GROMACS .gro file of N, CA and C in nm:
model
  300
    1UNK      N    1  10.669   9.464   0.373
    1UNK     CA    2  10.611   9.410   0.493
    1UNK      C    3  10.594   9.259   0.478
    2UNK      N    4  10.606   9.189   0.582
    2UNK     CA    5  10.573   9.024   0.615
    2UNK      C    6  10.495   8.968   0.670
    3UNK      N    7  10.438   9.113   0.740
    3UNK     CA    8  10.307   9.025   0.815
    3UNK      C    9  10.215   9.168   0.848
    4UNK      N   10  10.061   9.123   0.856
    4UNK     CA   11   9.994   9.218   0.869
    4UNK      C   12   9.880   9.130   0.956
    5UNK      N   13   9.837   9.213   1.105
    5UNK     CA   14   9.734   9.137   1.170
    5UNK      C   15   9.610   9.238   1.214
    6UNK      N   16   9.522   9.190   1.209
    6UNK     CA   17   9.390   9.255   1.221
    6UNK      C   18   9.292   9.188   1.304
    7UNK      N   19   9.297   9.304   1.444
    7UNK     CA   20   9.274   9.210   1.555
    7UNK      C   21   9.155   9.309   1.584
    8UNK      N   22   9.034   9.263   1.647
    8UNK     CA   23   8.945   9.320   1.748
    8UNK      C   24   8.897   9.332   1.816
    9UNK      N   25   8.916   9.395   1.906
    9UNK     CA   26   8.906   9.372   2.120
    9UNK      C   27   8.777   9.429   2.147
   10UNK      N   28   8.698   9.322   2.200
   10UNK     CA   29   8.551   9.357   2.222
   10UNK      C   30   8.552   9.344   2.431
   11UNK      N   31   8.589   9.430   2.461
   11UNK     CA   32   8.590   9.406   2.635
   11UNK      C   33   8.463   9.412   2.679
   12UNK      N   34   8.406   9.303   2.792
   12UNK     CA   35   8.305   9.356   2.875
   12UNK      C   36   8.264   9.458   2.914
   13UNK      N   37   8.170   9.527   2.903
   13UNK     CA   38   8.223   9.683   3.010
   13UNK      C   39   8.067   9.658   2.991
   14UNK      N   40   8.034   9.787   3.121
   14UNK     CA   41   7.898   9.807   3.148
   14UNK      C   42   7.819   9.910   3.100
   15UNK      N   43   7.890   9.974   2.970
   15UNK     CA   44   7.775  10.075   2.895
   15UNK      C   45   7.849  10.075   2.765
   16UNK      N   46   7.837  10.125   2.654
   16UNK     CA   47   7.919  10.186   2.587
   16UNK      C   48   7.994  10.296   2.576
   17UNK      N   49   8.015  10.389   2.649
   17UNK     CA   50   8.098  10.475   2.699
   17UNK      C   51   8.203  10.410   2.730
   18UNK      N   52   8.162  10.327   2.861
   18UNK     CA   53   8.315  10.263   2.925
   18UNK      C   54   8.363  10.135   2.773
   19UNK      N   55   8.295  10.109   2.738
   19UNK     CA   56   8.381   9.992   2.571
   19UNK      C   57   8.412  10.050   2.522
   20UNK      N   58   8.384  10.217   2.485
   20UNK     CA   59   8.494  10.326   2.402
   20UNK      C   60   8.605  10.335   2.427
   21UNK      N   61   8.605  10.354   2.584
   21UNK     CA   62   8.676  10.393   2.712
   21UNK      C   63   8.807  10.298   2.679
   22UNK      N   64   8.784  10.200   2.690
   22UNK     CA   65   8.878  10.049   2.673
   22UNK      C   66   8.921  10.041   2.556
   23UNK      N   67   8.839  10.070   2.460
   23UNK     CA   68   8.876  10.011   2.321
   23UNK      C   69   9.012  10.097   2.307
   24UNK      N   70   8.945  10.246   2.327
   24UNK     CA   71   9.086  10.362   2.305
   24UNK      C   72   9.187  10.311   2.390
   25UNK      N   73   9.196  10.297   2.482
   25UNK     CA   74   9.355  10.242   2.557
   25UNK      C   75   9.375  10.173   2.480
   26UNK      N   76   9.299  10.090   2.442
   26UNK     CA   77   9.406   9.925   2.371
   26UNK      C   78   9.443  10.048   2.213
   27UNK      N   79   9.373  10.112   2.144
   27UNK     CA   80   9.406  10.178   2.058
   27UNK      C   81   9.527  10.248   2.080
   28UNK      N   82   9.562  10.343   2.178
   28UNK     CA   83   9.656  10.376   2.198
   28UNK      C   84   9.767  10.321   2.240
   29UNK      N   85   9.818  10.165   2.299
   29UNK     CA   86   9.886  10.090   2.317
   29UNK      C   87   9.930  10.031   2.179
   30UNK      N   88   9.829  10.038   2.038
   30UNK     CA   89   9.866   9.949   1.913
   30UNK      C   90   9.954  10.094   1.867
   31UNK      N   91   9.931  10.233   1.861
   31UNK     CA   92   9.971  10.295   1.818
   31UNK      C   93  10.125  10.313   1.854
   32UNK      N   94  10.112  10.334   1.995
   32UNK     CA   95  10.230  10.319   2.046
   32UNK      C   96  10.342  10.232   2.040
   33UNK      N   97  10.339  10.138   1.961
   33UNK     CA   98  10.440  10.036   1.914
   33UNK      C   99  10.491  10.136   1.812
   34UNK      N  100  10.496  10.173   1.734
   34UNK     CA  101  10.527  10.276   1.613
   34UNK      C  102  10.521  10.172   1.496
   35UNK      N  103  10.457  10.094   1.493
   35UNK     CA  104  10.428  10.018   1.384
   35UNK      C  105  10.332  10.122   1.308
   36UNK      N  106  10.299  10.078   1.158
   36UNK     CA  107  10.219  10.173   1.088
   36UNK      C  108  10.068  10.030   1.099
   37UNK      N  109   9.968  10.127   1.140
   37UNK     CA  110   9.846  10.074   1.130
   37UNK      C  111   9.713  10.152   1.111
   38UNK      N  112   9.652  10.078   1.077
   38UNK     CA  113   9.525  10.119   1.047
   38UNK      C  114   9.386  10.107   1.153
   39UNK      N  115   9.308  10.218   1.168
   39UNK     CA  116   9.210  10.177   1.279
   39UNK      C  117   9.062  10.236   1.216
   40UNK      N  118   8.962  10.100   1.251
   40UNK     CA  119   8.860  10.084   1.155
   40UNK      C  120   8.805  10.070   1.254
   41UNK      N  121   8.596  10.072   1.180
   41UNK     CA  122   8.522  10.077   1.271
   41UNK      C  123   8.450   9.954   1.355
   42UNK      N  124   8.551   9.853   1.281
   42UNK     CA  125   8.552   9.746   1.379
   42UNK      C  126   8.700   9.639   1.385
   43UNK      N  127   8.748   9.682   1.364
   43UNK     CA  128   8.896   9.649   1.418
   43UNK      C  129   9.007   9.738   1.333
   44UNK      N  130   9.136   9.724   1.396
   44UNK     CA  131   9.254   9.791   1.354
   44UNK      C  132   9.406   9.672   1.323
   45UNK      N  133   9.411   9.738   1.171
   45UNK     CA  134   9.531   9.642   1.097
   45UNK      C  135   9.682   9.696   1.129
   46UNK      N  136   9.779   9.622   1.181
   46UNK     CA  137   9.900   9.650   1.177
   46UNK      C  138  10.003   9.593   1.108
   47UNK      N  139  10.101   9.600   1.075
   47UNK     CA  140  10.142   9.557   0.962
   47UNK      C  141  10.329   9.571   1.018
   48UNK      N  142  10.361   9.465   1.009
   48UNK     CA  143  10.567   9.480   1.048
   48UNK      C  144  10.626   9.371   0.948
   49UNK      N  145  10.740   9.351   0.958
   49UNK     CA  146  10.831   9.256   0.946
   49UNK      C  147  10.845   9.136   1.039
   50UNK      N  148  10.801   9.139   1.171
   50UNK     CA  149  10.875   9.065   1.287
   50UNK      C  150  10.723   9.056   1.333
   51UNK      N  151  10.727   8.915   1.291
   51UNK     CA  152  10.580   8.846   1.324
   51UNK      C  153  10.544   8.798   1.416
   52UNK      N  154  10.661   8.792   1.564
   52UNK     CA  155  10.640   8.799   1.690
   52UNK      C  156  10.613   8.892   1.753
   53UNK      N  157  10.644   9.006   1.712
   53UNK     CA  158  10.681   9.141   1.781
   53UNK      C  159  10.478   9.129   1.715
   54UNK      N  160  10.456   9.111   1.591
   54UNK     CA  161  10.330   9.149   1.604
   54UNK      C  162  10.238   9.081   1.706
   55UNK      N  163  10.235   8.924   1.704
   55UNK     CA  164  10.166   8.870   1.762
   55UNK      C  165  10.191   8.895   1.929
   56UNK      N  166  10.279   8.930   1.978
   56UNK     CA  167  10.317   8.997   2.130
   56UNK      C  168  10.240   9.109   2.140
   57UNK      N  169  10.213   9.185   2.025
   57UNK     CA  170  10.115   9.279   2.033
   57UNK      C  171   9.970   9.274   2.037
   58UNK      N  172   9.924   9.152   1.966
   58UNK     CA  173   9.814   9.095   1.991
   58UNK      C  174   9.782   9.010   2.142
   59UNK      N  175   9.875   8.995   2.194
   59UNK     CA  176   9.875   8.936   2.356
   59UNK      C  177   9.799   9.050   2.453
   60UNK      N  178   9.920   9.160   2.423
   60UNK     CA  179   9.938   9.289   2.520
   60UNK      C  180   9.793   9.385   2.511
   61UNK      N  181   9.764   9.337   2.389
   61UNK     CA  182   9.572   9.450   2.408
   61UNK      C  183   9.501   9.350   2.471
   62UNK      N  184   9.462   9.247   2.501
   62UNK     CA  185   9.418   9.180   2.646
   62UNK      C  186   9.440   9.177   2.765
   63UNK      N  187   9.577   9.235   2.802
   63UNK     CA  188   9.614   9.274   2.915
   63UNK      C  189   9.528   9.452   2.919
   64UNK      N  190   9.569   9.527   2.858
   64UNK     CA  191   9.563   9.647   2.829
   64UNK      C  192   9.428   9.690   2.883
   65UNK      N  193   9.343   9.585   2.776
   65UNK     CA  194   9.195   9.585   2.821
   65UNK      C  195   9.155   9.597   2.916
   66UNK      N  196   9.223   9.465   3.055
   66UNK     CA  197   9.204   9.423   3.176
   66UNK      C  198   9.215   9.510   3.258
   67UNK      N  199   9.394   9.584   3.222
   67UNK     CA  200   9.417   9.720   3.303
   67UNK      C  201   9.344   9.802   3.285
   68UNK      N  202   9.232   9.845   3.206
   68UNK     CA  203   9.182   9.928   3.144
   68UNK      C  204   9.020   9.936   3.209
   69UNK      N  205   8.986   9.809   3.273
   69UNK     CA  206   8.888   9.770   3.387
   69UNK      C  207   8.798   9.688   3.283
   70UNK      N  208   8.818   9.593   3.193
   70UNK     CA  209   8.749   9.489   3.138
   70UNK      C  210   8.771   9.390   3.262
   71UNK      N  211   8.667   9.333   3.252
   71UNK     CA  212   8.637   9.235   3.345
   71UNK      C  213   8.687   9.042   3.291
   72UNK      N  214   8.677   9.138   3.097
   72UNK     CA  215   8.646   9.017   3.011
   72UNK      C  216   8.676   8.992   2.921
   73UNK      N  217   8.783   9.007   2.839
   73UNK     CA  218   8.795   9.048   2.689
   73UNK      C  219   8.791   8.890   2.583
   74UNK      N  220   8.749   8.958   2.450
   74UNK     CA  221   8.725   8.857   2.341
   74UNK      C  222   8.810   8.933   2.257
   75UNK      N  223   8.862   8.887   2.163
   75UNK     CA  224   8.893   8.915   2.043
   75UNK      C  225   8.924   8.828   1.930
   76UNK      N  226   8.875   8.894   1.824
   76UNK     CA  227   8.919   8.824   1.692
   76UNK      C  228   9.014   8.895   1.604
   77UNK      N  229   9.117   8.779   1.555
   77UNK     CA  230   9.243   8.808   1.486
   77UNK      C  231   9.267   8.777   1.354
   78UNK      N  232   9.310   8.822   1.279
   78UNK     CA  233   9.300   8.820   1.108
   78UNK      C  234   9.490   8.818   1.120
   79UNK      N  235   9.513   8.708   1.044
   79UNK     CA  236   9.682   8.717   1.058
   79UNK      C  237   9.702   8.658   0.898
   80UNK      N  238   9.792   8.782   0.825
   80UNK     CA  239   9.866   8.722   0.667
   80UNK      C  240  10.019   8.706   0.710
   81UNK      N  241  10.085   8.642   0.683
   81UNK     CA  242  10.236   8.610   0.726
   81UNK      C  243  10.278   8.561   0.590
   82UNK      N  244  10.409   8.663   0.542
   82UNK     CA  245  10.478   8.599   0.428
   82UNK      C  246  10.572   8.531   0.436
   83UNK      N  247  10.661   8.481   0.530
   83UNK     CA  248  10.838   8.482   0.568
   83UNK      C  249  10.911   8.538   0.435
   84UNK      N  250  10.856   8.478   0.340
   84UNK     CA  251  11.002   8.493   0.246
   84UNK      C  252  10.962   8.575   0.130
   85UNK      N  253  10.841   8.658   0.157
   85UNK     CA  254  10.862   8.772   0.066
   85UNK      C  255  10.724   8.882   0.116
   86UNK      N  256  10.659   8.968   0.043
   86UNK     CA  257  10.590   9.070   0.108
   86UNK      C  258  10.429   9.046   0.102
   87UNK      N  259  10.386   9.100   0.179
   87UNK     CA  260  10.198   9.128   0.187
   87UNK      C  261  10.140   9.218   0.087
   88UNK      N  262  10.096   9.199   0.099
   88UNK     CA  263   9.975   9.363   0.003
   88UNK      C  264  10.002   9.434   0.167
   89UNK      N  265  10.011   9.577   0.178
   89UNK     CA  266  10.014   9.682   0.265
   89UNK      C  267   9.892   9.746   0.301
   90UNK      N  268   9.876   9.749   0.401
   90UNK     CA  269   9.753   9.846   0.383
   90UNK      C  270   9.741   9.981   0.337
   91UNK      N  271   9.853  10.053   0.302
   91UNK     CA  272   9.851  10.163   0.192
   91UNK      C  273   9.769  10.053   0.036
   92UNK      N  274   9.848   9.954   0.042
   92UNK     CA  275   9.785   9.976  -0.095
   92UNK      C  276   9.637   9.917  -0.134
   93UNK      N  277   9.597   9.857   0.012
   93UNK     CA  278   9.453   9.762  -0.062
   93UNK      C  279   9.389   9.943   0.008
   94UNK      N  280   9.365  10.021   0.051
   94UNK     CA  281   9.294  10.108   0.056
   94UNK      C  282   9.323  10.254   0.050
   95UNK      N  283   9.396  10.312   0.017
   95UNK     CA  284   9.439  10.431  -0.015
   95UNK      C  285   9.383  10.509  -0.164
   96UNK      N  286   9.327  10.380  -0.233
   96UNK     CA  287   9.248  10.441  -0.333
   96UNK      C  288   9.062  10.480  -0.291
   97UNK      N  289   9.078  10.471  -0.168
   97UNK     CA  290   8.939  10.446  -0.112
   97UNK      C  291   8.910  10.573   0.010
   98UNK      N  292   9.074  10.623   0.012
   98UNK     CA  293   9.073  10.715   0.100
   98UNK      C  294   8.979  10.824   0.072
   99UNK      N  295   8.916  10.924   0.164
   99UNK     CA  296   8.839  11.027   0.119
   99UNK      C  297   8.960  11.124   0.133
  100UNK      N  298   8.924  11.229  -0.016
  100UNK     CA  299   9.027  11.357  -0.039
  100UNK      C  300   8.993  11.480   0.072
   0.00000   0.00000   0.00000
């Protein structure tokens, strides 16, 4: 892998139900890339080769949000970029941490 980004979409919404509500669409839009990622209890890591294709993905969960009836979205982004050789994966900084 070359790049790994760790983004987290905090939408306006008017209870926490409906910010679940939102968060999961944008969750299911990161999944739906078929990139391999990770989803935590306060943001979710994805991890590719094609460090546009990621960051286009970091665009598209602000839209997602909006469609999703955010009024408002924030997010914060965690970006490692190698070009010319690999990341630590997120298999490997936590898979020893996994529960059996």
């Amino acid at each position: 892998m070359k790049a790994s980004i760790a983004i987290q979409v905090l939408p306006e919404a008017e209870n926490d139900d409906e910010l679940i509500r939102i968060v999961d669409e944008v969750i299911a839009y990161i999944k739906s890339s078929g990139l391999h990622c990770h989803v935590g209890p306060f943001e979710t890591t994805i991890e590719g080769d094609d460090y546009d294709q990621l960051m286009d993905i970091v665009k598209e969960c602000q839209h997602v949000a909006v469609k999703a009836g955010a009024k408002k979205v924030s997010a914060y982004v965690k970006v490692v970029y190698n070009p010319e050789g690999e990341i630590l994966t997120i298999d490997r900084k936590i898979s020893k941490h996994a529960e059996a």
